Every structure is written in structure tokens, then in C-alpha cells.
Amino acid sequence: MRAKEEKMETVKTFNISELNENIPEKSLNKKVCVFGQGFVGLPLTLSFALRGCNTIGVDVDKNLVDEINSGITHHTEKFYDVTIQKILKMQLEEKRYKAVTDAAKAVKECNNIIVTVGIPIKDGKHDMSYLESAVRTIGKNLKKEDLIVIRSTVIPGTTEEFILPILEEESKLKAGVDFYLAYSSERIAEGNAFEEFANMPTLVAGINKPSLYRAVDLLSVVCKADIIISNSIKAVETSKVVENAQRDVNIAMVQEVARFCEALNIDVFEVIRLANTHKRVNLLAPGPGVGGYCIPNAYHYLEPKAKELNVDLDLFKLSREKNRLLPEFIVNKIEEQLNNVGKNLENSKVAVLGLAMKDFSNDDRISPPIDICNILIRRGALVSAFDPQVPTEYDFKVKMQDEALKDADAVVILTKQKGITFDDYEYMAKLMKNRPVIIDTKNIINETEAKKYGFKWWRI
Ligand SMILES: NC(=O)c1ccc[n+]([C@@H]2O[C@H](COP(=O)([O-])OP(=O)(O)OC[C@H]3O[C@@H](n4cnc5c(N)ncnc54)[C@H](O)[C@@H]3O)[C@@H](O)[C@H]2O)c1
């Protein structure tokens, strides 16, 4: 069903005050609180605030809450040309947004509650405790007529089999009668959050029709694309995990294509470019690994339910394993290249450019570049890494690109990043030691220039 007929927000230049002046009447009365103020939760709450809702962002991390309330966020999101920093400051000033740690009070003050608290994976095992704690707090403070929309990525079955019983137990209210419950998968990519909340088709299912209708009404405040409804919460939960898992499989496959092309002495990126001209083919790019909160976790969200149902997921499992081993593979390639110029990995200085888990991001959670740095250090290399967008401090991180490159034996490009430049080969050669080596996992090397200034290289 198309729940909304409005056109997508296609404006290229975006004017916040214009949006402010055109706030629809129904948004103004909505009180929305969002549990979790991380990569998804903060821009999502601000998206509701921007459209006139009174919003509260709830998080257990007091430092994060204080930082956000003072107008600081490290996220690199933008809504068209307006940075998330500017949007945050504006919504704080207009008092349409605040961050809090007092979750109980926030639930009491709002009748629309959205959950973006995740299920972390540690050593392949899922940890429900964060989500459980959020849901128990919501249950304890729930009022009649409240709506809860789960937007976290979950193990299929979680909303109906885990969350619903907790909410009923804690609130002593009846789901679907006294309060409303729905699941809507979150499909944004970091860096495009504001735009994709608005323009990505949004999937939703409710535990009954009133829950579904309330959820569609709420989601339509922000989503201007189709809101696609399903009568199965488990189908929406599963589709989200499979959307992520298919990228894991795709990437594992293109890594094999890359090895095949290398042996055949052809360019894998040219092969991908050609294959992707087919309308029904979408090969992703090979790289230094698969990172972030979404893709590497996907198999681990499918696996517990598959086990319970006695279903094999061999292809997903193998893809995950292959991708998990990529950082080790890249380190082996660095060692091989150093050996080729008569150097050992041990005691060689390796300049690492890019620490984020993907290009143009500040997110270094489950980041292959961080794994690569740790493996290099474990194997005796001296690592000097540069990424101006990642705020996390590491012993091996330096503040300037030149500092990373100075006297380095090898330079490894792991993420494309604002503030990282890779075009002055003469200058880089002067900074680095003799017989410099480049390991390019991002297809950015200019081979003619690299050759001119005496570099040896390996490109993925
Ligand atoms: N990051 C993405 O690009 C993305 C995209 C789509 C879906 N998702 C899904 O969205 C969810 C959130 O992801 P994220 O990247 O924003 O994670 P995040 O780690 O950035 O944010 C989660 C926040 O929840 C907070 N939290 C933990 N327990 C809490 C509690 N009991 N009450 C309130 N807050 C609590 C944490 O302190 C943290 O700030 C996950 O399920 C993830 O899989 C993420």
C-alpha cells in the first residue's frame, strides 16, 4: 500500500527556515522520544524536531547526552548543505529537542516512543541486555494509548517474542488494546541519514491494525517516500537483516573476483564497472574488509533463529568468515610488498590512511582499518595512522598526514576521507624512506605518477 502520495524531497538547496515555516499542523502536536542517541537515533530525533515535533532524545551515556545538549556531535551527517551541528544547535535553541538520561520522565512526557538501541555482537554472540533494559524502562512508564516503534535491527522474532511480553509484564497493559506496538526497519546509510529518513521507502508492520495505522501516521512525519506496509512483523525484521547479509555475501564474492582478476592480470574495478552496466547486476567494490554496526552483524542476527529452526545458513556463514579474515589478508599483502623491496614487516614503519569503517565516515566501530593496525602492531610493524574524521584516540593515531608518512616504508590506503590527500607523489616520496611501497585498497592510485617517483605498489 502507498500510505503517502507526497513527492520525494528532491530540492538540491535546502533551507531550514523554509521547512520551519511549513510545518504541518499534525506534527506540531506530536511528542516523540527516541531511545538511543547514536548514529541513527540523533539524526532521527532531529528529523522529527525539524518537522515541528517536540522531541526528547534518551541515552544512557551521560557524556554523550551532555555533549549533545551543548551542541556538539562528531557525526558527519548533513541535510542537503546544512550540517548536523547546525541542525542540532537550532533545534536546541528552538526547544524542540533535548537529550536526557532520565528515560522514565521522557516516556511519561511522550506518547510516541521510538527505539534505536542496538543488539551488539561480541565474539559472534548477541547481547540483548541494552535493548532489554530500554524496553523494561519503557514498559514501567507506559501509559494507555502510547505507541512504541522498534527501529533497531533485530533477530527475527524479537518484537513479538521478546519485546512485547516485556512491555506487557512491566506495564500490566495489553498490547494492541491499551498501547500500540510496531516494527519499522531502519535502512539509512551513515552520512546520508537525513536524506534517507525522508526519501528511502520505509517498511512497517504492526501487531494489529491500530498499531500499524498509528505507526504509519508517525513515520509519515519524516518519510516522504512510500511507506510500505506488511502484515508480518517477522517479515520486516527478516528483510532488514537479509538486506545487510546480502551485502556481506556480495562483498565476499567480489573479493574472490578480485583474486581471480589479479591472477589473470586484469583490473577488477574495470570488470565491476563493465558488469554493473547490466541493469540487474550490482557488484559492490572489494576493499580492506567489511565494517560498521550493520553488515558484519547481519549473519549473527540470522544465526540464532536459524539454529532454533534447524536451518542451515552455510553461504552466509562462509561469506562472513571470508570477510572476517580480510584484514589479515591485507597485512599479508603489506608484508609481501615490503619483502619484494628487500624489507621486513617487523620494524618497518607503515603509514595507514583512513581508520573509519567506510569511506567518508567518522564511525570506527567494527572497523577493518583498526583491525589492520592491530595486526600490524602484533606482527612487529611501527604503525602511524591518520584519519581526521575519526574522533577516537588510539596510541597509533597521529594528528597530521605528513607525520604518518614521514620515514614510512609503506603507505596503506584504507578509507577515502575528507582531509586525506593522495595526489602529490613527489612530495610523498620525499617524506617516505627509500624504496617506498603503496598498498591501495581503494583504487585511487595514479600508477604513472607512482612509477615516476619510484613507488612499488599493490592494488586490490
Ligand atoms: N548505524 C547505521 O548506519 C545503522 C543503519 C541502519 C540500522 N541501524 C541499526 O540501528 C540501531 C542503532 O544503531 P546505531 O548505529 O545508532 O548505534 P549506536 O551505538 O551509535 O547508538 C546506540 C545508542 O544507544 C544507547 N543506549 C544503550 N542502551 C540504552 C538504553 N537502555 N536506553 C537508551 N539508550 C541506550 C547507547 O549509549 C548508544 O548511544 C542498531 O540496531 C543498528 O543495527 C544502524
Coordinates of C-alpha atoms and ligand atoms in Angstrom, one line a residue:
M1 CA 0.0 0.0 0.0
R2 CA 1.2 3.5 -0.7
A3 CA 0.4 5.2 2.6
K4 CA 1.7 8.6 1.3
E5 CA 1.4 10.3 -2.1
E6 CA 3.7 13.2 -1.4
K7 CA 6.6 13.7 -3.8
M8 CA 10.1 12.9 -2.6
E9 CA 12.2 15.8 -1.2
T10 CA 14.2 16.4 -4.3
V11 CA 15.3 20.0 -3.6
K12 CA 19.0 20.4 -4.0
T13 CA 19.5 23.5 -1.9
F14 CA 17.8 23.2 1.4
N15 CA 16.6 26.0 3.5
I16 CA 15.9 25.2 7.2
S17 CA 13.8 28.3 7.8
E18 CA 11.6 27.3 4.8
L19 CA 10.9 23.9 6.5
N20 CA 10.2 25.7 9.7
E21 CA 7.6 27.9 8.1
N22 CA 5.9 25.0 6.5
I23 CA 5.5 22.6 9.5
P24 CA 2.3 20.6 9.0
E25 CA -0.3 21.0 11.8
K26 CA -0.3 17.4 12.8
S27 CA 3.5 17.3 13.5
L28 CA 3.2 20.2 15.9
N29 CA 1.2 18.2 18.5
K30 CA 3.4 15.1 18.4
K31 CA 5.6 14.3 21.4
V32 CA 8.3 11.9 20.3
C33 CA 11.0 10.4 22.3
V34 CA 13.8 8.3 20.8
F35 CA 15.8 5.8 22.8
G36 CA 19.4 5.7 21.7
Q37 CA 21.1 8.9 20.5
G38 CA 23.8 7.3 18.4
F39 CA 24.4 7.2 14.6
V40 CA 20.7 6.5 13.9
G41 CA 18.9 8.0 17.0
L42 CA 20.3 11.5 17.0
P43 CA 19.6 12.4 13.3
L44 CA 16.3 10.6 13.5
T45 CA 15.1 12.6 16.6
L46 CA 16.3 15.8 14.9
S47 CA 14.4 14.8 11.7
F48 CA 11.2 14.8 13.8
A49 CA 12.2 18.1 15.5
L50 CA 12.9 19.7 12.2
R51 CA 9.3 19.0 11.2
G52 CA 7.9 20.6 14.3
C53 CA 7.6 17.7 16.8
N54 CA 8.5 18.1 20.4
T55 CA 11.3 15.6 20.8
I56 CA 13.4 14.1 23.5
G57 CA 16.5 12.0 22.8
V58 CA 17.2 9.4 25.5
D59 CA 20.5 7.8 26.1
V60 CA 22.3 6.0 29.0
D61 CA 25.6 7.6 28.1
K62 CA 25.7 10.8 30.3
N63 CA 28.8 12.2 28.5
L64 CA 27.1 11.8 25.1
V65 CA 23.9 13.5 26.4
D66 CA 25.9 16.4 27.9
E67 CA 27.9 16.8 24.7
I68 CA 24.8 16.8 22.6
N69 CA 23.0 19.3 24.8
S70 CA 25.9 21.6 24.5
G71 CA 25.5 21.4 20.7
I72 CA 28.4 19.0 20.0
T73 CA 28.3 15.9 17.8
H74 CA 31.0 14.2 15.9
H75 CA 28.7 12.9 13.2
T76 CA 29.3 13.9 9.6
E77 CA 25.7 14.0 8.6
K78 CA 24.2 16.8 6.5
F79 CA 20.7 17.6 5.4
Y80 CA 21.5 18.9 1.9
D81 CA 24.1 21.6 2.8
V82 CA 23.2 22.1 6.4
T83 CA 25.4 20.2 8.9
I84 CA 24.0 18.1 11.8
Q85 CA 25.9 20.5 14.1
K86 CA 23.9 23.4 12.8
I87 CA 20.6 21.5 12.9
L88 CA 21.3 20.4 16.5
K89 CA 22.0 23.9 17.7
M90 CA 18.9 25.2 16.0
Q91 CA 16.6 22.6 17.5
L92 CA 18.2 23.1 21.0
E93 CA 17.6 26.8 20.7
E94 CA 14.0 26.4 19.5
K95 CA 13.5 23.9 22.4
R96 CA 12.1 21.3 20.0
Y97 CA 14.9 18.9 21.0
K98 CA 16.8 18.0 24.2
A99 CA 18.8 15.0 25.2
V100 CA 18.2 13.3 28.6
T101 CA 19.3 10.3 30.6
D102 CA 16.1 10.3 32.6
A103 CA 14.3 7.8 30.5
A104 CA 11.3 7.3 32.8
K105 CA 10.4 11.0 32.7
A106 CA 10.8 11.1 28.9
V107 CA 8.4 8.2 28.4
K108 CA 5.9 9.9 30.8
E109 CA 6.1 13.1 28.7
C110 CA 5.7 11.5 25.3
N111 CA 3.1 9.3 23.6
N112 CA 5.3 8.2 20.6
I113 CA 8.3 6.2 21.6
I114 CA 10.9 5.1 19.1
V115 CA 13.6 2.6 19.9
T116 CA 17.0 2.6 18.2
V117 CA 19.0 0.8 20.9
G118 CA 21.0 -2.0 19.2
I119 CA 22.0 -5.6 19.9
P120 CA 25.8 -5.7 20.0
I121 CA 27.6 -8.7 18.8
K122 CA 30.6 -9.8 20.9
D123 CA 32.7 -12.7 19.6
G124 CA 29.8 -13.9 17.4
K125 CA 27.3 -13.8 20.3
H126 CA 24.4 -11.3 20.6
D127 CA 23.9 -9.2 23.7
M128 CA 20.2 -8.4 24.3
S129 CA 20.8 -6.5 27.6
Y130 CA 20.8 -2.9 26.2
L131 CA 17.6 -3.4 24.2
E132 CA 16.0 -5.3 27.2
S133 CA 16.9 -2.5 29.6
A134 CA 15.4 0.2 27.3
V135 CA 12.2 -1.9 26.8
R136 CA 11.8 -2.5 30.5
T137 CA 12.1 1.2 31.3
I138 CA 9.5 1.9 28.6
G139 CA 7.2 -0.8 29.9
K140 CA 7.4 0.5 33.5
N141 CA 6.4 4.0 32.4
L142 CA 4.0 3.3 29.7
K143 CA 0.6 5.0 29.5
K144 CA -2.6 4.0 27.8
E145 CA -2.6 5.0 24.0
D146 CA 1.2 5.2 23.8
L147 CA 2.8 4.0 20.6
I148 CA 6.2 2.1 20.5
V149 CA 8.0 1.7 17.2
I150 CA 11.1 -0.5 17.2
R151 CA 13.6 0.6 14.6
S152 CA 16.7 -1.3 15.8
T153 CA 17.9 -4.1 13.6
V154 CA 17.0 -7.3 15.5
I155 CA 17.0 -11.1 15.4
P156 CA 13.8 -12.0 13.6
G157 CA 11.0 -12.6 16.1
T158 CA 12.4 -10.1 18.7
T159 CA 9.5 -7.6 18.6
E160 CA 6.7 -10.2 19.2
E161 CA 8.6 -12.8 21.2
F162 CA 10.9 -10.7 23.3
I163 CA 9.8 -7.1 23.4
L164 CA 6.0 -7.5 23.5
P165 CA 6.0 -9.8 26.6
I166 CA 8.4 -7.4 28.5
L167 CA 6.2 -4.4 27.7
E168 CA 3.0 -6.2 28.9
E169 CA 4.7 -7.6 32.0
E170 CA 6.2 -4.2 33.1
S171 CA 3.2 -2.1 32.2
K172 CA 0.4 -4.5 33.1
L173 CA -1.3 -3.2 30.0
K174 CA -2.4 -5.2 26.9
A175 CA -0.5 -4.7 23.7
G176 CA -2.7 -3.7 20.8
V177 CA -5.6 -2.7 23.1
D178 CA -4.0 -0.4 25.7
F179 CA -0.9 0.5 23.8
Y180 CA 0.4 0.1 20.2
L181 CA 3.4 -1.7 19.0
A182 CA 5.1 -1.7 15.5
Y183 CA 8.3 -2.6 13.9
S184 CA 9.9 -0.4 11.2
S185 CA 13.3 -1.3 9.8
E186 CA 15.9 1.4 9.7
R187 CA 17.6 1.5 6.3
I188 CA 19.8 4.6 6.3
A189 CA 23.5 4.6 5.5
E190 CA 25.6 6.8 7.8
G191 CA 26.4 10.1 6.1
N192 CA 23.0 10.1 4.3
A193 CA 20.8 9.8 7.3
F194 CA 18.6 12.9 7.0
E195 CA 18.1 12.4 3.3
E196 CA 17.3 8.7 3.6
F197 CA 14.9 9.1 6.5
A198 CA 13.0 11.3 4.2
N199 CA 13.4 9.6 0.8
M200 CA 14.1 5.9 1.4
P201 CA 10.9 3.8 1.2
T202 CA 10.1 2.8 4.8
L203 CA 8.8 -0.7 5.8
V204 CA 6.5 -1.1 8.7
A205 CA 4.3 -3.8 10.3
G206 CA 2.2 -3.6 13.5
I207 CA 1.0 -6.2 16.0
N208 CA -2.6 -5.2 14.8
K209 CA -4.2 -2.6 12.6
P210 CA -4.5 0.2 15.1
S211 CA -0.8 -0.2 15.9
L212 CA 0.0 -0.1 12.2
Y213 CA -2.0 3.0 11.5
R214 CA -0.5 4.9 14.4
A215 CA 3.0 3.9 13.2
V216 CA 2.3 5.0 9.6
D217 CA 1.0 8.3 10.9
L218 CA 4.1 8.9 12.9
L219 CA 6.6 7.7 10.3
S220 CA 5.0 9.9 7.7
V221 CA 6.0 13.0 9.6
V222 CA 9.6 12.3 8.4
C223 CA 9.3 9.9 5.5
K224 CA 8.2 11.5 2.2
A225 CA 8.8 8.3 0.2
D226 CA 6.5 5.3 0.1
I227 CA 5.7 3.7 3.5
I228 CA 5.3 0.1 2.6
I229 CA 3.2 -1.9 5.0
S230 CA 3.4 -5.6 5.7
N231 CA 1.1 -7.8 7.8
S232 CA 4.1 -9.6 9.2
I233 CA 6.5 -8.1 11.7
K234 CA 8.8 -11.0 11.3
A235 CA 8.9 -10.4 7.6
V236 CA 10.0 -6.8 8.1
E237 CA 12.6 -7.8 10.7
T238 CA 14.0 -10.5 8.4
S239 CA 14.0 -8.4 5.3
K240 CA 16.2 -5.8 7.2
V241 CA 18.8 -8.4 8.2
V242 CA 18.8 -10.0 4.8
E243 CA 19.3 -6.6 3.2
N244 CA 22.5 -6.4 5.2
A245 CA 23.6 -10.0 4.8
Q246 CA 23.3 -9.9 1.0
R247 CA 25.9 -7.1 1.0
D248 CA 28.2 -9.4 3.1
V249 CA 27.8 -12.2 0.5
N250 CA 28.2 -9.7 -2.4
I251 CA 31.5 -8.4 -0.9
A252 CA 32.8 -11.9 -0.2
M253 CA 32.1 -12.7 -3.8
V254 CA 33.8 -9.7 -5.3
Q255 CA 36.9 -10.4 -3.1
E256 CA 37.1 -13.7 -4.9
V257 CA 36.6 -11.9 -8.3
A258 CA 39.5 -9.6 -7.3
R259 CA 41.8 -12.5 -6.7
F260 CA 40.8 -14.1 -10.0
C261 CA 41.4 -10.8 -11.8
E262 CA 44.8 -10.3 -10.1
A263 CA 45.8 -13.8 -11.3
L264 CA 44.5 -13.0 -14.8
N265 CA 46.3 -9.7 -14.8
I266 CA 43.2 -7.6 -15.4
D267 CA 41.6 -4.8 -13.5
V268 CA 38.9 -5.9 -11.1
F269 CA 37.4 -2.4 -11.0
E270 CA 37.1 -2.4 -14.8
V271 CA 35.4 -5.8 -14.6
I272 CA 32.9 -4.5 -12.0
R273 CA 32.3 -1.3 -14.0
L274 CA 31.5 -3.4 -17.1
A275 CA 29.4 -6.0 -15.2
N276 CA 27.4 -3.3 -13.5
T277 CA 26.2 -1.8 -16.8
H278 CA 23.8 -4.8 -16.8
K279 CA 20.5 -3.5 -15.4
R280 CA 20.2 -6.4 -13.0
V281 CA 23.7 -6.6 -11.7
N282 CA 25.1 -4.7 -8.7
L283 CA 28.6 -5.8 -7.8
L284 CA 30.0 -4.0 -4.8
A285 CA 33.7 -2.9 -4.5
P286 CA 36.3 -5.1 -2.9
G287 CA 38.2 -3.4 -0.1
P288 CA 40.1 -3.9 3.2
G289 CA 37.2 -5.7 4.9
V290 CA 33.6 -5.2 5.9
G291 CA 32.9 -3.0 8.9
G292 CA 30.3 -1.0 10.9
Y293 CA 27.4 -2.0 13.0
C294 CA 25.2 -3.4 10.3
I295 CA 26.8 -5.7 7.7
P296 CA 29.2 -7.8 9.9
N297 CA 26.4 -8.3 12.5
A298 CA 23.8 -9.5 10.0
Y299 CA 24.8 -13.2 9.9
H300 CA 24.9 -13.2 13.7
Y301 CA 21.3 -11.9 13.8
L302 CA 20.1 -14.7 11.5
E303 CA 22.1 -17.5 13.0
P304 CA 20.3 -17.8 16.4
K305 CA 16.9 -18.0 14.8
A306 CA 18.1 -20.4 12.1
K307 CA 19.6 -22.7 14.8
E308 CA 16.3 -22.7 16.7
L309 CA 14.5 -23.6 13.4
N310 CA 17.2 -26.1 12.4
V311 CA 18.0 -24.3 9.1
D312 CA 21.5 -24.2 7.5
L313 CA 22.9 -20.8 6.5
D314 CA 26.2 -22.1 5.0
L315 CA 26.5 -19.4 2.4
F316 CA 26.0 -16.5 4.8
K317 CA 28.4 -18.2 7.3
L318 CA 31.1 -18.7 4.7
S319 CA 30.8 -15.2 3.4
R320 CA 31.1 -13.8 7.0
E321 CA 34.1 -15.9 7.7
K322 CA 35.8 -14.9 4.4
N323 CA 35.2 -11.2 5.1
R324 CA 36.3 -11.5 8.7
L325 CA 39.7 -12.7 7.5
L326 CA 40.3 -9.8 5.1
P327 CA 42.3 -7.6 7.5
E328 CA 44.8 -10.5 7.9
F329 CA 44.9 -10.8 4.1
I330 CA 45.7 -7.1 3.7
V331 CA 48.5 -7.3 6.3
N332 CA 50.0 -10.3 4.4
K333 CA 49.9 -8.2 1.2
I334 CA 51.7 -5.4 3.0
E335 CA 54.4 -7.8 4.2
E336 CA 54.7 -9.3 0.7
Q337 CA 55.2 -5.9 -0.9
L338 CA 57.8 -4.9 1.7
N339 CA 59.6 -8.2 1.1
N340 CA 59.6 -7.5 -2.6
V341 CA 61.7 -4.4 -2.0
G342 CA 64.0 -6.2 0.4
K343 CA 62.4 -5.1 3.7
N344 CA 60.7 -7.0 6.6
L345 CA 57.4 -6.1 8.1
E346 CA 59.0 -6.2 11.5
N347 CA 60.3 -2.7 12.4
S348 CA 59.1 -1.2 9.1
K349 CA 57.1 1.9 9.5
V350 CA 53.6 1.6 8.0
A351 CA 51.6 4.8 7.4
V352 CA 47.9 4.0 7.5
L353 CA 45.5 6.4 5.8
G354 CA 41.9 6.1 6.9
L355 CA 40.6 4.5 10.1
A356 CA 36.8 4.7 9.6
M357 CA 34.9 1.6 8.8
K358 CA 33.9 3.0 5.4
D359 CA 34.6 6.0 3.1
F360 CA 33.8 9.5 4.3
S361 CA 32.5 8.3 7.7
N362 CA 33.7 9.1 11.3
D363 CA 32.5 5.6 12.5
D364 CA 35.3 3.3 13.6
R365 CA 33.1 0.6 15.2
I366 CA 34.0 -2.8 13.9
S367 CA 36.4 -1.1 11.6
P368 CA 38.7 -3.3 9.4
P369 CA 41.4 -0.5 9.4
I370 CA 41.6 -0.7 13.2
D371 CA 41.9 -4.5 12.9
I372 CA 44.7 -4.0 10.3
C373 CA 46.6 -1.6 12.6
N374 CA 46.3 -4.0 15.5
I375 CA 47.5 -7.0 13.4
L376 CA 50.4 -4.9 12.0
I377 CA 51.5 -3.9 15.5
R378 CA 51.2 -7.5 16.7
R379 CA 53.5 -8.6 13.9
G380 CA 56.1 -6.0 14.8
A381 CA 55.4 -3.1 12.4
L382 CA 55.5 0.5 13.6
V383 CA 52.1 1.9 12.7
S384 CA 51.3 5.6 12.3
A385 CA 47.7 6.1 11.3
F386 CA 45.9 9.3 10.1
D387 CA 42.2 9.9 9.9
P388 CA 41.0 13.5 10.6
Q389 CA 37.3 12.5 10.8
V390 CA 37.5 9.7 13.4
P391 CA 37.4 11.3 16.9
T392 CA 38.6 8.1 18.9
E393 CA 42.1 8.3 20.3
Y394 CA 44.5 5.4 19.6
D395 CA 48.1 5.1 20.5
F396 CA 49.0 4.6 16.8
K397 CA 47.0 7.6 15.6
V398 CA 48.7 10.9 14.6
K399 CA 47.3 14.3 14.0
M400 CA 48.8 15.1 10.6
Q401 CA 49.1 13.1 7.4
D402 CA 52.8 14.2 7.0
E403 CA 53.6 12.8 10.4
A404 CA 52.2 9.5 9.3
L405 CA 54.1 9.5 6.1
K406 CA 57.5 10.7 7.5
D407 CA 60.1 8.0 7.2
A408 CA 57.4 5.4 6.4
D409 CA 58.4 2.3 4.4
A410 CA 54.9 1.7 3.3
V411 CA 51.6 3.6 3.0
V412 CA 48.3 1.8 3.1
I413 CA 45.1 3.5 1.9
L414 CA 42.1 2.0 3.7
T415 CA 39.4 4.6 3.5
K416 CA 38.7 7.6 1.3
Q417 CA 38.3 10.5 3.7
K418 CA 37.8 14.3 3.7
G419 CA 41.2 15.7 4.8
I420 CA 43.3 12.8 3.4
T421 CA 45.1 13.6 0.1
F422 CA 46.9 11.2 -2.1
D423 CA 48.0 13.1 -5.2
D424 CA 51.4 14.6 -4.7
Y425 CA 53.7 11.6 -5.3
E426 CA 56.9 13.6 -5.5
Y427 CA 56.2 15.1 -2.0
M428 CA 55.2 11.7 -0.6
A429 CA 58.4 10.1 -2.0
K430 CA 60.5 12.8 -0.3
L431 CA 58.8 12.2 3.1
M432 CA 59.0 8.4 2.9
K433 CA 62.0 6.2 3.1
N434 CA 63.8 4.7 0.1
R435 CA 62.0 2.0 -1.9
P436 CA 58.6 3.2 -0.8
V437 CA 55.6 0.9 -1.1
I438 CA 51.9 1.7 -1.6
I439 CA 49.0 -0.7 -0.7
D440 CA 45.9 0.7 -2.3
T441 CA 42.6 -0.9 -1.3
K442 CA 40.5 1.9 -2.7
N443 CA 41.6 2.2 -6.3
I444 CA 42.9 5.7 -6.0
I445 CA 46.5 5.3 -7.1
N446 CA 47.8 7.2 -10.1
E447 CA 50.1 4.5 -11.4
T448 CA 52.0 6.8 -13.9
E449 CA 52.9 9.2 -11.0
A450 CA 53.7 6.4 -8.6
K451 CA 56.1 4.9 -11.1
K452 CA 57.7 8.2 -11.9
Y453 CA 58.7 8.7 -8.2
G454 CA 59.9 5.2 -7.6
F455 CA 57.0 3.6 -5.7
K456 CA 56.2 -0.1 -5.9
W457 CA 52.5 -0.9 -5.3
W458 CA 49.8 -3.4 -4.9
R459 CA 46.2 -2.6 -5.8
I460 CA 43.4 -4.7 -4.5
Ligands
LIG1 N1 24.5 2.9 12.0 C1 23.8 2.7 10.9 O1 24.1 3.1 9.8 C2 22.5 1.9 11.0 C3 21.7 1.8 9.9 C4 20.5 1.1 9.9 C5 20.2 0.4 11.1 N2 21.0 0.5 12.2 C6 20.5 -0.1 13.5 O2 20.1 0.9 14.3 C7 20.4 0.6 15.7 C8 21.2 1.7 16.3 O3 22.4 1.8 15.6 P1 23.5 3.0 15.9 O4 24.5 2.9 14.8 O5 22.7 4.3 16.1 O6 24.1 2.6 17.3 P2 24.9 3.5 18.3 O7 25.7 2.6 19.1 O8 25.5 4.6 17.6 O9 23.7 4.1 19.2 C9 23.0 3.3 20.2 C10 22.9 4.2 21.4 O10 22.0 3.5 22.3 C11 22.4 3.9 23.6 N3 21.8 3.0 24.6 C12 22.3 1.8 25.0 N4 21.4 1.3 25.9 C13 20.4 2.2 26.1 C14 19.2 2.3 26.9 N5 18.9 1.3 27.7 N6 18.5 3.4 26.8 C15 18.8 4.4 26.0 N7 19.9 4.4 25.2 C16 20.7 3.3 25.3 C17 23.9 3.9 23.5 O11 24.6 4.6 24.6 C18 24.2 4.5 22.1 O12 24.4 5.9 22.2 C19 21.0 -0.7 15.7 O13 20.1 -1.7 15.8 C20 21.6 -0.8 14.3 O14 21.8 -2.1 13.9 C21 22.1 1.3 12.2

